[in-house]
Structure formats: C-alpha cells, structure tokens
Amino acid sequence: MEIDAPRLSESAPKGRTRAILQTVLNFGTSRGVTDAAATAPKPKKALNAARSFWLKQLHQWHWISAAVSLIGLMLFAVTGITLNHAASIPGQVSTVETAGTLPPPLLERLSTFPQETTDPAPDYVARWASDHFKVSIAGRPTETTPEEVYIALTEPGGDGWLTIDRATGEASRERTTRGPIAYLNDLHKGRNAGKVWFWFIDVFAAACIVFAVTGFALTWMHAKQRPSTWPLLGLGLLIPVIIALIFIH
C-alpha cells in the first residue's frame, strides 16, 4: 500500500490533465463547427417559399381556367376547321313556309301602328305570332311600310322572316336552315346568336387568356429542367410569322 500511493498521486494529475485537454479540444471543435456554420451559405428559404407560392397559384388558376374553357375551346377548335373548309362541306338546306291570318280585331288595331317605322311590332301582334307561328318577334325591329310589316328572323345557321299584309291581315312565315355544321360555324362567329352568347364569347376568351398566360408562366418556371422549352416556343411564334410574310399576299 505504501508503494502504490505515489503511483496514485502521480496518476491523479494525469487524469485531470486529460480532462482539461479534452475540454479544450471539445471547445475548439464546437467553436470550429460554429464558425463553419456561420460562414456556410444559408439555404434560400425565402426564394423557395416564393417559388412554391407562385407555382401553387399558377397551377390553381391554370386548371380552373382549363376547366372553364375546355368545352368551348374544343368547340371553337373544331369549328375553326369546319370554317376553313366551309366551301367543301355541303350544307343541308331546308325551307319551311307557314301561312296564317291576323284576326280582324288585331288587324284593326294594327291600323294605328305607324305607316313607316322600324319600331318593334305591337305586343298583341307579337303574342299572336308566338301562338300561331311559334316564333318570338317581341323587341325585334321591323321594316314597316303602308302595305306590310316585315320582321327579319335571322338565327345561327339559318334565316327567316315574317310578313303581315296590313290590308288583308294575311301573314307568312318562312324559315331556312342550313344544317348543324352551319349552326356551329355561326356560333363560332357569334352571328345572329344574341346578347347572351355575345357575352359568353367574351368570358370564354378571358378564360383562354388566363389559361395561356398561366401556362406560359409555368413553362418559364420549369424551363431550366426542360431545355427544349424555348426552342419550341420560338418555333410556335416563328411558323405563323414566316407564313404571314411569305405566303399571304
């Protein structure tokens, strides 16, 4: 026991020395890690968050506008082809004529209607025409003369008219249709389709613009991963420009 005592006294300082050295090493290591973390480039969290936000918004608007405009886009694409080949697509012309006579009381009241005007026919005449000919003339302008009242009855893919003889009350209704292709072609052009269809075309066109703009924005944001993006977009612009400059005179 007396021999081992000095050894224990010698080993104690060595143990403390190791502990001190380990503490210093740990401090230096942690400090080095801290310094390295401070000097390391930080991830662009703000940029990634902004990109994620815009991607989400663009995808949202892109699919909504696609859903709203899908059926209309198909309709206008198909009728674009049929319009381009309208001369080679035979029409299915059908003409129907119907006759009738305005009742004497109504004919007598019609005598008070102006001799020459473009005002719509009186309401009682419009109601009679709706009952007898199954046609709506309310609010339509007329070409009224002392001899007759003439109302043009144009419609998509067809034409027609209604005349009423002011002396005898004899009325004649004629309707001509040119088939479903002509009907769809006139819808494409908005011809004789009324105000509701007029506004539908504007809303549909706005949805198509949103669809195209959001599609372009998504293409631009993914262009780095798709090297063919810009050449294809450039080609889509270049082809119609070349055709317009060289082949259209």
PDB file of N, CA and C in Angstrom, residues 112-212:
ATOM      1  N   THR A 112    -103.475  51.507 -86.371  1.00  0.00           N
ATOM      2  CA  THR A 112    -102.941  52.652 -85.631  1.00  0.00           C
ATOM      3  C   THR A 112    -101.407  52.619 -85.547  1.00  0.00           C
ATOM      4  N   PHE A 113    -100.817  51.530 -85.999  1.00  0.00           N
ATOM      5  CA  PHE A 113     -99.359  51.410 -85.990  1.00  0.00           C
ATOM      6  C   PHE A 113     -98.809  52.357 -87.057  1.00  0.00           C
ATOM      7  N   PRO A 114     -97.663  53.034 -86.811  1.00  0.00           N
ATOM      8  CA  PRO A 114     -97.123  53.988 -87.791  1.00  0.00           C
ATOM      9  C   PRO A 114     -96.985  53.386 -89.185  1.00  0.00           C
ATOM     10  N   GLN A 115     -97.185  54.224 -90.189  1.00  0.00           N
ATOM     11  CA  GLN A 115     -97.126  53.759 -91.576  1.00  0.00           C
ATOM     12  C   GLN A 115     -95.712  53.365 -92.004  1.00  0.00           C
ATOM     13  N   GLU A 116     -94.748  54.063 -91.510  1.00  0.00           N
ATOM     14  CA  GLU A 116     -93.347  53.746 -91.835  1.00  0.00           C
ATOM     15  C   GLU A 116     -92.521  53.872 -90.554  1.00  0.00           C
ATOM     16  N   THR A 117     -91.964  52.771 -90.143  1.00  0.00           N
ATOM     17  CA  THR A 117     -91.173  52.765 -88.914  1.00  0.00           C
ATOM     18  C   THR A 117     -90.322  51.503 -88.847  1.00  0.00           C
ATOM     19  N   THR A 118     -89.355  51.543 -87.957  1.00  0.00           N
ATOM     20  CA  THR A 118     -88.555  50.346 -87.661  1.00  0.00           C
ATOM     21  C   THR A 118     -88.807  49.859 -86.228  1.00  0.00           C
ATOM     22  N   ASP A 119     -89.805  50.428 -85.576  1.00  0.00           N
ATOM     23  CA  ASP A 119     -90.133  50.013 -84.208  1.00  0.00           C
ATOM     24  C   ASP A 119     -90.603  48.558 -84.196  1.00  0.00           C
ATOM     25  N   PRO A 120     -90.407  47.878 -83.072  1.00  0.00           N
ATOM     26  CA  PRO A 120     -90.917  46.505 -82.965  1.00  0.00           C
ATOM     27  C   PRO A 120     -92.426  46.460 -83.126  1.00  0.00           C
ATOM     28  N   ALA A 121     -92.915  45.304 -83.561  1.00  0.00           N
ATOM     29  CA  ALA A 121     -94.360  45.120 -83.720  1.00  0.00           C
ATOM     30  C   ALA A 121     -95.051  45.261 -82.363  1.00  0.00           C
ATOM     31  N   PRO A 122     -96.306  45.685 -82.350  1.00  0.00           N
ATOM     32  CA  PRO A 122     -97.039  45.815 -81.078  1.00  0.00           C
ATOM     33  C   PRO A 122     -97.092  44.481 -80.330  1.00  0.00           C
ATOM     34  N   ASP A 123     -97.265  44.562 -79.020  1.00  0.00           N
ATOM     35  CA  ASP A 123     -97.258  43.366 -78.182  1.00  0.00           C
ATOM     36  C   ASP A 123     -98.338  42.368 -78.582  1.00  0.00           C
ATOM     37  N   TYR A 124     -99.541  42.858 -78.949  1.00  0.00           N
ATOM     38  CA  TYR A 124    -100.624  41.936 -79.307  1.00  0.00           C
ATOM     39  C   TYR A 124    -100.286  41.160 -80.585  1.00  0.00           C
ATOM     40  N   VAL A 125     -99.551  41.786 -81.495  1.00  0.00           N
ATOM     41  CA  VAL A 125     -99.110  41.077 -82.706  1.00  0.00           C
ATOM     42  C   VAL A 125     -98.033  40.056 -82.345  1.00  0.00           C
ATOM     43  N   ALA A 126     -97.131  40.438 -81.448  1.00  0.00           N
ATOM     44  CA  ALA A 126     -96.060  39.524 -81.028  1.00  0.00           C
ATOM     45  C   ALA A 126     -96.641  38.296 -80.331  1.00  0.00           C
ATOM     46  N   ARG A 127     -97.680  38.500 -79.496  1.00  0.00           N
ATOM     47  CA  ARG A 127     -98.295  37.356 -78.809  1.00  0.00           C
ATOM     48  C   ARG A 127     -98.992  36.430 -79.807  1.00  0.00           C
ATOM     49  N   TRP A 128     -99.684  37.023 -80.785  1.00  0.00           N
ATOM     50  CA  TRP A 128    -100.357  36.206 -81.803  1.00  0.00           C
ATOM     51  C   TRP A 128     -99.338  35.406 -82.629  1.00  0.00           C
ATOM     52  N   ALA A 129     -98.236  36.037 -83.021  1.00  0.00           N
ATOM     53  CA  ALA A 129     -97.203  35.346 -83.794  1.00  0.00           C
ATOM     54  C   ALA A 129     -96.581  34.214 -82.981  1.00  0.00           C
ATOM     55  N   SER A 130     -96.397  34.437 -81.671  1.00  0.00           N
ATOM     56  CA  SER A 130     -95.831  33.395 -80.816  1.00  0.00           C
ATOM     57  C   SER A 130     -96.770  32.192 -80.721  1.00  0.00           C
ATOM     58  N   ASP A 131     -98.090  32.455 -80.636  1.00  0.00           N
ATOM     59  CA  ASP A 131     -99.068  31.365 -80.533  1.00  0.00           C
ATOM     60  C   ASP A 131     -99.234  30.634 -81.866  1.00  0.00           C
ATOM     61  N   HIS A 132     -99.281  31.395 -82.955  1.00  0.00           N
ATOM     62  CA  HIS A 132     -99.606  30.798 -84.255  1.00  0.00           C
ATOM     63  C   HIS A 132     -98.381  30.209 -84.963  1.00  0.00           C
ATOM     64  N   PHE A 133     -97.259  30.939 -84.943  1.00  0.00           N
ATOM     65  CA  PHE A 133     -96.067  30.508 -85.677  1.00  0.00           C
ATOM     66  C   PHE A 133     -94.966  29.942 -84.776  1.00  0.00           C
ATOM     67  N   LYS A 134     -95.181  29.999 -83.461  1.00  0.00           N
ATOM     68  CA  LYS A 134     -94.150  29.529 -82.522  1.00  0.00           C
ATOM     69  C   LYS A 134     -92.824  30.249 -82.744  1.00  0.00           C
ATOM     70  N   VAL A 135     -92.896  31.554 -82.886  1.00  0.00           N
ATOM     71  CA  VAL A 135     -91.708  32.360 -83.112  1.00  0.00           C
ATOM     72  C   VAL A 135     -91.793  33.617 -82.261  1.00  0.00           C
ATOM     73  N   SER A 136     -90.641  34.082 -81.787  1.00  0.00           N
ATOM     74  CA  SER A 136     -90.612  35.283 -80.952  1.00  0.00           C
ATOM     75  C   SER A 136     -90.193  36.485 -81.797  1.00  0.00           C
ATOM     76  N   ILE A 137     -91.081  37.456 -81.885  1.00  0.00           N
ATOM     77  CA  ILE A 137     -90.750  38.690 -82.609  1.00  0.00           C
ATOM     78  C   ILE A 137     -90.728  39.889 -81.669  1.00  0.00           C
ATOM     79  N   ALA A 138     -90.967  39.663 -80.391  1.00  0.00           N
ATOM     80  CA  ALA A 138     -91.004  40.769 -79.428  1.00  0.00           C
ATOM     81  C   ALA A 138     -89.641  41.453 -79.368  1.00  0.00           C
ATOM     82  N   GLY A 139     -89.660  42.757 -79.513  1.00  0.00           N
ATOM     83  CA  GLY A 139     -88.427  43.537 -79.424  1.00  0.00           C
ATOM     84  C   GLY A 139     -87.604  43.570 -80.692  1.00  0.00           C
ATOM     85  N   ARG A 140     -87.973  42.782 -81.707  1.00  0.00           N
ATOM     86  CA  ARG A 140     -87.213  42.787 -82.957  1.00  0.00           C
ATOM     87  C   ARG A 140     -87.616  43.985 -83.811  1.00  0.00           C
ATOM     88  N   PRO A 141     -86.660  44.645 -84.446  1.00  0.00           N
ATOM     89  CA  PRO A 141     -87.019  45.773 -85.309  1.00  0.00           C
ATOM     90  C   PRO A 141     -87.800  45.306 -86.541  1.00  0.00           C
ATOM     91  N   THR A 142     -88.638  46.157 -87.046  1.00  0.00           N
ATOM     92  CA  THR A 142     -89.439  45.840 -88.232  1.00  0.00           C
ATOM     93  C   THR A 142     -89.049  46.761 -89.385  1.00  0.00           C
ATOM     94  N   GLU A 143     -89.461  46.364 -90.563  1.00  0.00           N
ATOM     95  CA  GLU A 143     -89.386  47.252 -91.735  1.00  0.00           C
ATOM     96  C   GLU A 143     -90.836  47.480 -92.168  1.00  0.00           C
ATOM     97  N   THR A 144     -91.438  48.464 -91.546  1.00  0.00           N
ATOM     98  CA  THR A 144     -92.869  48.696 -91.735  1.00  0.00           C
ATOM     99  C   THR A 144     -93.105  49.732 -92.829  1.00  0.00           C
ATOM    100  N   THR A 145     -94.014  49.393 -93.736  1.00  0.00           N
ATOM    101  CA  THR A 145     -94.462  50.296 -94.799  1.00  0.00           C
ATOM    102  C   THR A 145     -95.985  50.377 -94.731  1.00  0.00           C
ATOM    103  N   PRO A 146     -96.603  51.246 -95.508  1.00  0.00           N
ATOM    104  CA  PRO A 146     -98.071  51.280 -95.516  1.00  0.00           C
ATOM    105  C   PRO A 146     -98.697  49.962 -95.977  1.00  0.00           C
ATOM    106  N   GLU A 147     -97.959  49.118 -96.701  1.00  0.00           N
ATOM    107  CA  GLU A 147     -98.500  47.878 -97.243  1.00  0.00           C
ATOM    108  C   GLU A 147     -98.315  46.678 -96.302  1.00  0.00           C
ATOM    109  N   GLU A 148     -97.177  46.600 -95.601  1.00  0.00           N
ATOM    110  CA  GLU A 148     -96.915  45.404 -94.808  1.00  0.00           C
ATOM    111  C   GLU A 148     -95.988  45.705 -93.634  1.00  0.00           C
ATOM    112  N   VAL A 149     -95.964  44.749 -92.722  1.00  0.00           N
ATOM    113  CA  VAL A 149     -94.999  44.754 -91.624  1.00  0.00           C
ATOM    114  C   VAL A 149     -94.074  43.562 -91.858  1.00  0.00           C
ATOM    115  N   TYR A 150     -92.778  43.860 -91.969  1.00  0.00           N
ATOM    116  CA  TYR A 150     -91.784  42.811 -92.255  1.00  0.00           C
ATOM    117  C   TYR A 150     -90.837  42.705 -91.060  1.00  0.00           C
ATOM    118  N   ILE A 151     -90.637  41.476 -90.577  1.00  0.00           N
ATOM    119  CA  ILE A 151     -89.706  41.233 -89.462  1.00  0.00           C
ATOM    120  C   ILE A 151     -88.690  40.183 -89.906  1.00  0.00           C
ATOM    121  N   ALA A 152     -87.405  40.544 -89.879  1.00  0.00           N
ATOM    122  CA  ALA A 152     -86.340  39.592 -90.184  1.00  0.00           C
ATOM    123  C   ALA A 152     -86.119  38.678 -88.989  1.00  0.00           C
ATOM    124  N   LEU A 153     -86.010  37.383 -89.250  1.00  0.00           N
ATOM    125  CA  LEU A 153     -85.867  36.387 -88.183  1.00  0.00           C
ATOM    126  C   LEU A 153     -84.586  35.576 -88.411  1.00  0.00           C
ATOM    127  N   THR A 154     -83.476  36.269 -88.338  1.00  0.00           N
ATOM    128  CA  THR A 154     -82.195  35.588 -88.519  1.00  0.00           C
ATOM    129  C   THR A 154     -81.858  34.740 -87.304  1.00  0.00           C
ATOM    130  N   GLU A 155     -81.060  33.695 -87.506  1.00  0.00           N
ATOM    131  CA  GLU A 155     -80.647  32.798 -86.436  1.00  0.00           C
ATOM    132  C   GLU A 155     -79.349  32.124 -86.847  1.00  0.00           C
ATOM    133  N   PRO A 156     -78.615  31.541 -85.891  1.00  0.00           N
ATOM    134  CA  PRO A 156     -77.391  30.826 -86.262  1.00  0.00           C
ATOM    135  C   PRO A 156     -77.696  29.666 -87.210  1.00  0.00           C
ATOM    136  N   GLY A 157     -76.974  29.613 -88.302  1.00  0.00           N
ATOM    137  CA  GLY A 157     -77.161  28.530 -89.254  1.00  0.00           C
ATOM    138  C   GLY A 157     -78.439  28.599 -90.042  1.00  0.00           C
ATOM    139  N   GLY A 158     -79.087  29.752 -90.062  1.00  0.00           N
ATOM    140  CA  GLY A 158     -80.349  29.846 -90.781  1.00  0.00           C
ATOM    141  C   GLY A 158     -80.801  31.278 -90.968  1.00  0.00           C
ATOM    142  N   ASP A 159     -81.954  31.411 -91.589  1.00  0.00           N
ATOM    143  CA  ASP A 159     -82.515  32.724 -91.870  1.00  0.00           C
ATOM    144  C   ASP A 159     -84.033  32.574 -91.906  1.00  0.00           C
ATOM    145  N   GLY A 160     -84.716  33.702 -91.886  1.00  0.00           N
ATOM    146  CA  GLY A 160     -86.168  33.643 -91.953  1.00  0.00           C
ATOM    147  C   GLY A 160     -86.773  35.020 -91.888  1.00  0.00           C
ATOM    148  N   TRP A 161     -88.068  35.053 -92.049  1.00  0.00           N
ATOM    149  CA  TRP A 161     -88.775  36.316 -91.993  1.00  0.00           C
ATOM    150  C   TRP A 161     -90.262  36.062 -91.743  1.00  0.00           C
ATOM    151  N   LEU A 162     -90.944  37.115 -91.350  1.00  0.00           N
ATOM    152  CA  LEU A 162     -92.384  37.086 -91.145  1.00  0.00           C
ATOM    153  C   LEU A 162     -92.954  38.380 -91.706  1.00  0.00           C
ATOM    154  N   THR A 163     -93.994  38.248 -92.535  1.00  0.00           N
ATOM    155  CA  THR A 163     -94.654  39.431 -93.099  1.00  0.00           C
ATOM    156  C   THR A 163     -96.139  39.392 -92.760  1.00  0.00           C
ATOM    157  N   ILE A 164     -96.684  40.580 -92.565  1.00  0.00           N
ATOM    158  CA  ILE A 164     -98.124  40.721 -92.305  1.00  0.00           C
ATOM    159  C   ILE A 164     -98.666  41.790 -93.242  1.00  0.00           C
ATOM    160  N   ASP A 165     -99.618  41.409 -94.086  1.00  0.00           N
ATOM    161  CA  ASP A 165    -100.262  42.353 -95.011  1.00  0.00           C
ATOM    162  C   ASP A 165    -101.193  43.249 -94.202  1.00  0.00           C
ATOM    163  N   ARG A 166    -100.975  44.541 -94.283  1.00  0.00           N
ATOM    164  CA  ARG A 166    -101.742  45.471 -93.453  1.00  0.00           C
ATOM    165  C   ARG A 166    -103.165  45.656 -93.961  1.00  0.00           C
ATOM    166  N   ALA A 167    -103.420  45.272 -95.196  1.00  0.00           N
ATOM    167  CA  ALA A 167    -104.777  45.423 -95.735  1.00  0.00           C
ATOM    168  C   ALA A 167    -105.636  44.197 -95.461  1.00  0.00           C
ATOM    169  N   THR A 168    -105.078  43.016 -95.634  1.00  0.00           N
ATOM    170  CA  THR A 168    -105.863  41.787 -95.502  1.00  0.00           C
ATOM    171  C   THR A 168    -105.572  41.011 -94.215  1.00  0.00           C
ATOM    172  N   GLY A 169    -104.444  41.269 -93.587  1.00  0.00           N
ATOM    173  CA  GLY A 169    -104.069  40.518 -92.393  1.00  0.00           C
ATOM    174  C   GLY A 169    -103.378  39.198 -92.693  1.00  0.00           C
ATOM    175  N   GLU A 170    -103.165  38.889 -93.979  1.00  0.00           N
ATOM    176  CA  GLU A 170    -102.500  37.642 -94.339  1.00  0.00           C
ATOM    177  C   GLU A 170    -101.040  37.687 -93.873  1.00  0.00           C
ATOM    178  N   ALA A 171    -100.637  36.619 -93.204  1.00  0.00           N
ATOM    179  CA  ALA A 171     -99.269  36.555 -92.664  1.00  0.00           C
ATOM    180  C   ALA A 171     -98.556  35.339 -93.245  1.00  0.00           C
ATOM    181  N   SER A 172     -97.278  35.494 -93.443  1.00  0.00           N
ATOM    182  CA  SER A 172     -96.468  34.405 -93.993  1.00  0.00           C
ATOM    183  C   SER A 172     -95.168  34.328 -93.214  1.00  0.00           C
ATOM    184  N   ARG A 173     -94.846  33.124 -92.838  1.00  0.00           N
ATOM    185  CA  ARG A 173     -93.597  32.868 -92.094  1.00  0.00           C
ATOM    186  C   ARG A 173     -92.753  31.883 -92.880  1.00  0.00           C
ATOM    187  N   GLU A 174     -91.499  32.252 -93.136  1.00  0.00           N
ATOM    188  CA  GLU A 174     -90.571  31.366 -93.835  1.00  0.00           C
ATOM    189  C   GLU A 174     -89.302  31.199 -93.009  1.00  0.00           C
ATOM    190  N   ARG A 175     -88.842  29.945 -92.894  1.00  0.00           N
ATOM    191  CA  ARG A 175     -87.618  29.644 -92.141  1.00  0.00           C
ATOM    192  C   ARG A 175     -86.736  28.726 -92.977  1.00  0.00           C
ATOM    193  N   THR A 176     -85.453  29.121 -93.116  1.00  0.00           N
ATOM    194  CA  THR A 176     -84.480  28.335 -93.852  1.00  0.00           C
ATOM    195  C   THR A 176     -83.328  27.977 -92.926  1.00  0.00           C
ATOM    196  N   THR A 177     -82.997  26.699 -92.854  1.00  0.00           N
ATOM    197  CA  THR A 177     -81.847  26.244 -92.062  1.00  0.00           C
ATOM    198  C   THR A 177     -80.853  25.554 -92.989  1.00  0.00           C
ATOM    199  N   ARG A 178     -79.572  25.569 -92.578  1.00  0.00           N
ATOM    200  CA  ARG A 178     -78.507  25.023 -93.426  1.00  0.00           C
ATOM    201  C   ARG A 178     -77.744  23.892 -92.737  1.00  0.00           C
ATOM    202  N   GLY A 179     -78.313  23.300 -91.693  1.00  0.00           N
ATOM    203  CA  GLY A 179     -77.709  22.140 -91.068  1.00  0.00           C
ATOM    204  C   GLY A 179     -76.889  22.472 -89.833  1.00  0.00           C
ATOM    205  N   PRO A 180     -76.498  21.431 -89.079  1.00  0.00           N
ATOM    206  CA  PRO A 180     -75.788  21.639 -87.807  1.00  0.00           C
ATOM    207  C   PRO A 180     -74.393  22.241 -87.965  1.00  0.00           C
ATOM    208  N   ILE A 181     -73.693  21.927 -89.065  1.00  0.00           N
ATOM    209  CA  ILE A 181     -72.350  22.495 -89.251  1.00  0.00           C
ATOM    210  C   ILE A 181     -72.441  24.005 -89.422  1.00  0.00           C
ATOM    211  N   ALA A 182     -73.409  24.449 -90.224  1.00  0.00           N
ATOM    212  CA  ALA A 182     -73.611  25.895 -90.407  1.00  0.00           C
ATOM    213  C   ALA A 182     -74.010  26.552 -89.092  1.00  0.00           C
ATOM    214  N   TYR A 183     -74.807  25.850 -88.300  1.00  0.00           N
ATOM    215  CA  TYR A 183     -75.215  26.368 -86.995  1.00  0.00           C
ATOM    216  C   TYR A 183     -73.995  26.589 -86.098  1.00  0.00           C
ATOM    217  N   LEU A 184     -73.121  25.578 -86.013  1.00  0.00           N
ATOM    218  CA  LEU A 184     -71.924  25.691 -85.176  1.00  0.00           C
ATOM    219  C   LEU A 184     -70.960  26.746 -85.725  1.00  0.00           C
ATOM    220  N   ASN A 185     -70.850  26.842 -87.039  1.00  0.00           N
ATOM    221  CA  ASN A 185     -69.979  27.860 -87.636  1.00  0.00           C
ATOM    222  C   ASN A 185     -70.444  29.265 -87.270  1.00  0.00           C
ATOM    223  N   ASP A 186     -71.752  29.485 -87.286  1.00  0.00           N
ATOM    224  CA  ASP A 186     -72.275  30.803 -86.908  1.00  0.00           C
ATOM    225  C   ASP A 186     -72.080  31.080 -85.424  1.00  0.00           C
ATOM    226  N   LEU A 187     -72.151  30.030 -84.589  1.00  0.00           N
ATOM    227  CA  LEU A 187     -71.834  30.228 -83.169  1.00  0.00           C
ATOM    228  C   LEU A 187     -70.380  30.648 -83.005  1.00  0.00           C
ATOM    229  N   HIS A 188     -69.482  30.063 -83.798  1.00  0.00           N
ATOM    230  CA  HIS A 188     -68.068  30.438 -83.758  1.00  0.00           C
ATOM    231  C   HIS A 188     -67.898  31.927 -84.063  1.00  0.00           C
ATOM    232  N   LYS A 189     -68.654  32.413 -85.036  1.00  0.00           N
ATOM    233  CA  LYS A 189     -68.541  33.823 -85.434  1.00  0.00           C
ATOM    234  C   LYS A 189     -69.422  34.746 -84.587  1.00  0.00           C
ATOM    235  N   GLY A 190     -70.280  34.160 -83.746  1.00  0.00           N
ATOM    236  CA  GLY A 190     -71.206  34.981 -82.971  1.00  0.00           C
ATOM    237  C   GLY A 190     -72.292  35.602 -83.829  1.00  0.00           C
ATOM    238  N   ARG A 191     -72.576  34.999 -84.966  1.00  0.00           N
ATOM    239  CA  ARG A 191     -73.536  35.568 -85.920  1.00  0.00           C
ATOM    240  C   ARG A 191     -74.964  35.225 -85.514  1.00  0.00           C
ATOM    241  N   ASN A 192     -75.762  36.255 -85.309  1.00  0.00           N
ATOM    242  CA  ASN A 192     -77.190  36.099 -85.015  1.00  0.00           C
ATOM    243  C   ASN A 192     -77.448  35.227 -83.785  1.00  0.00           C
ATOM    244  N   ALA A 193     -76.531  35.269 -82.819  1.00  0.00           N
ATOM    245  CA  ALA A 193     -76.649  34.394 -81.652  1.00  0.00           C
ATOM    246  C   ALA A 193     -77.187  35.108 -80.412  1.00  0.00           C
ATOM    247  N   GLY A 194     -77.381  36.401 -80.473  1.00  0.00           N
ATOM    248  CA  GLY A 194     -77.959  37.118 -79.343  1.00  0.00           C
ATOM    249  C   GLY A 194     -76.917  37.622 -78.347  1.00  0.00           C
ATOM    250  N   LYS A 195     -77.403  38.415 -77.402  1.00  0.00           N
ATOM    251  CA  LYS A 195     -76.512  39.071 -76.447  1.00  0.00           C
ATOM    252  C   LYS A 195     -75.888  38.102 -75.451  1.00  0.00           C
ATOM    253  N   VAL A 196     -76.637  37.091 -75.034  1.00  0.00           N
ATOM    254  CA  VAL A 196     -76.098  36.151 -74.046  1.00  0.00           C
ATOM    255  C   VAL A 196     -74.891  35.425 -74.613  1.00  0.00           C
ATOM    256  N   TRP A 197     -75.010  34.952 -75.855  1.00  0.00           N
ATOM    257  CA  TRP A 197     -73.866  34.288 -76.494  1.00  0.00           C
ATOM    258  C   TRP A 197     -72.731  35.276 -76.730  1.00  0.00           C
ATOM    259  N   PHE A 198     -73.060  36.517 -77.034  1.00  0.00           N
ATOM    260  CA  PHE A 198     -72.055  37.568 -77.216  1.00  0.00           C
ATOM    261  C   PHE A 198     -71.186  37.698 -75.969  1.00  0.00           C
ATOM    262  N   TRP A 199     -71.826  37.737 -74.793  1.00  0.00           N
ATOM    263  CA  TRP A 199     -71.075  37.869 -73.548  1.00  0.00           C
ATOM    264  C   TRP A 199     -70.375  36.576 -73.181  1.00  0.00           C
ATOM    265  N   PHE A 200     -70.969  35.438 -73.536  1.00  0.00           N
ATOM    266  CA  PHE A 200     -70.292  34.168 -73.288  1.00  0.00           C
ATOM    267  C   PHE A 200     -68.957  34.112 -74.026  1.00  0.00           C
ATOM    268  N   ILE A 201     -68.919  34.584 -75.255  1.00  0.00           N
ATOM    269  CA  ILE A 201     -67.665  34.570 -76.024  1.00  0.00           C
ATOM    270  C   ILE A 201     -66.606  35.404 -75.322  1.00  0.00           C
ATOM    271  N   ASP A 202     -66.994  36.561 -74.773  1.00  0.00           N
ATOM    272  CA  ASP A 202     -66.029  37.400 -74.059  1.00  0.00           C
ATOM    273  C   ASP A 202     -65.491  36.692 -72.811  1.00  0.00           C
ATOM    274  N   VAL A 203     -66.390  36.074 -72.041  1.00  0.00           N
ATOM    275  CA  VAL A 203     -65.961  35.362 -70.829  1.00  0.00           C
ATOM    276  C   VAL A 203     -65.071  34.179 -71.195  1.00  0.00           C
ATOM    277  N   PHE A 204     -65.459  33.449 -72.229  1.00  0.00           N
ATOM    278  CA  PHE A 204     -64.673  32.309 -72.686  1.00  0.00           C
ATOM    279  C   PHE A 204     -63.288  32.756 -73.154  1.00  0.00           C
ATOM    280  N   ALA A 205     -63.236  33.867 -73.899  1.00  0.00           N
ATOM    281  CA  ALA A 205     -61.950  34.378 -74.373  1.00  0.00           C
ATOM    282  C   ALA A 205     -61.061  34.787 -73.198  1.00  0.00           C
ATOM    283  N   ALA A 206     -61.647  35.409 -72.166  1.00  0.00           N
ATOM    284  CA  ALA A 206     -60.866  35.781 -70.983  1.00  0.00           C
ATOM    285  C   ALA A 206     -60.309  34.546 -70.285  1.00  0.00           C
ATOM    286  N   ALA A 207     -61.122  33.475 -70.189  1.00  0.00           N
ATOM    287  CA  ALA A 207     -60.644  32.231 -69.577  1.00  0.00           C
ATOM    288  C   ALA A 207     -59.499  31.632 -70.382  1.00  0.00           C
ATOM    289  N   CYS A 208     -59.582  31.716 -71.700  1.00  0.00           N
ATOM    290  CA  CYS A 208     -58.499  31.206 -72.560  1.00  0.00           C
ATOM    291  C   CYS A 208     -57.217  32.013 -72.357  1.00  0.00           C
ATOM    292  N   ILE A 209     -57.358  33.323 -72.179  1.00  0.00           N
ATOM    293  CA  ILE A 209     -56.182  34.164 -71.939  1.00  0.00           C
ATOM    294  C   ILE A 209     -55.517  33.776 -70.623  1.00  0.00           C
ATOM    295  N   VAL A 210     -56.332  33.586 -69.564  1.00  0.00           N
ATOM    296  CA  VAL A 210     -55.778  33.156 -68.273  1.00  0.00           C
ATOM    297  C   VAL A 210     -55.084  31.806 -68.422  1.00  0.00           C
ATOM    298  N   PHE A 211     -55.709  30.887 -69.144  1.00  0.00           N
ATOM    299  CA  PHE A 211     -55.141  29.560 -69.376  1.00  0.00           C
ATOM    300  C   PHE A 211     -53.785  29.666 -70.087  1.00  0.00           C
ATOM    301  N   ALA A 212     -53.716  30.517 -71.113  1.00  0.00           N
ATOM    302  CA  ALA A 212     -52.477  30.660 -71.875  1.00  0.00           C
ATOM    303  C   ALA A 212     -51.383  31.350 -71.054  1.00  0.00           C
TER     304      ALA A 212
END
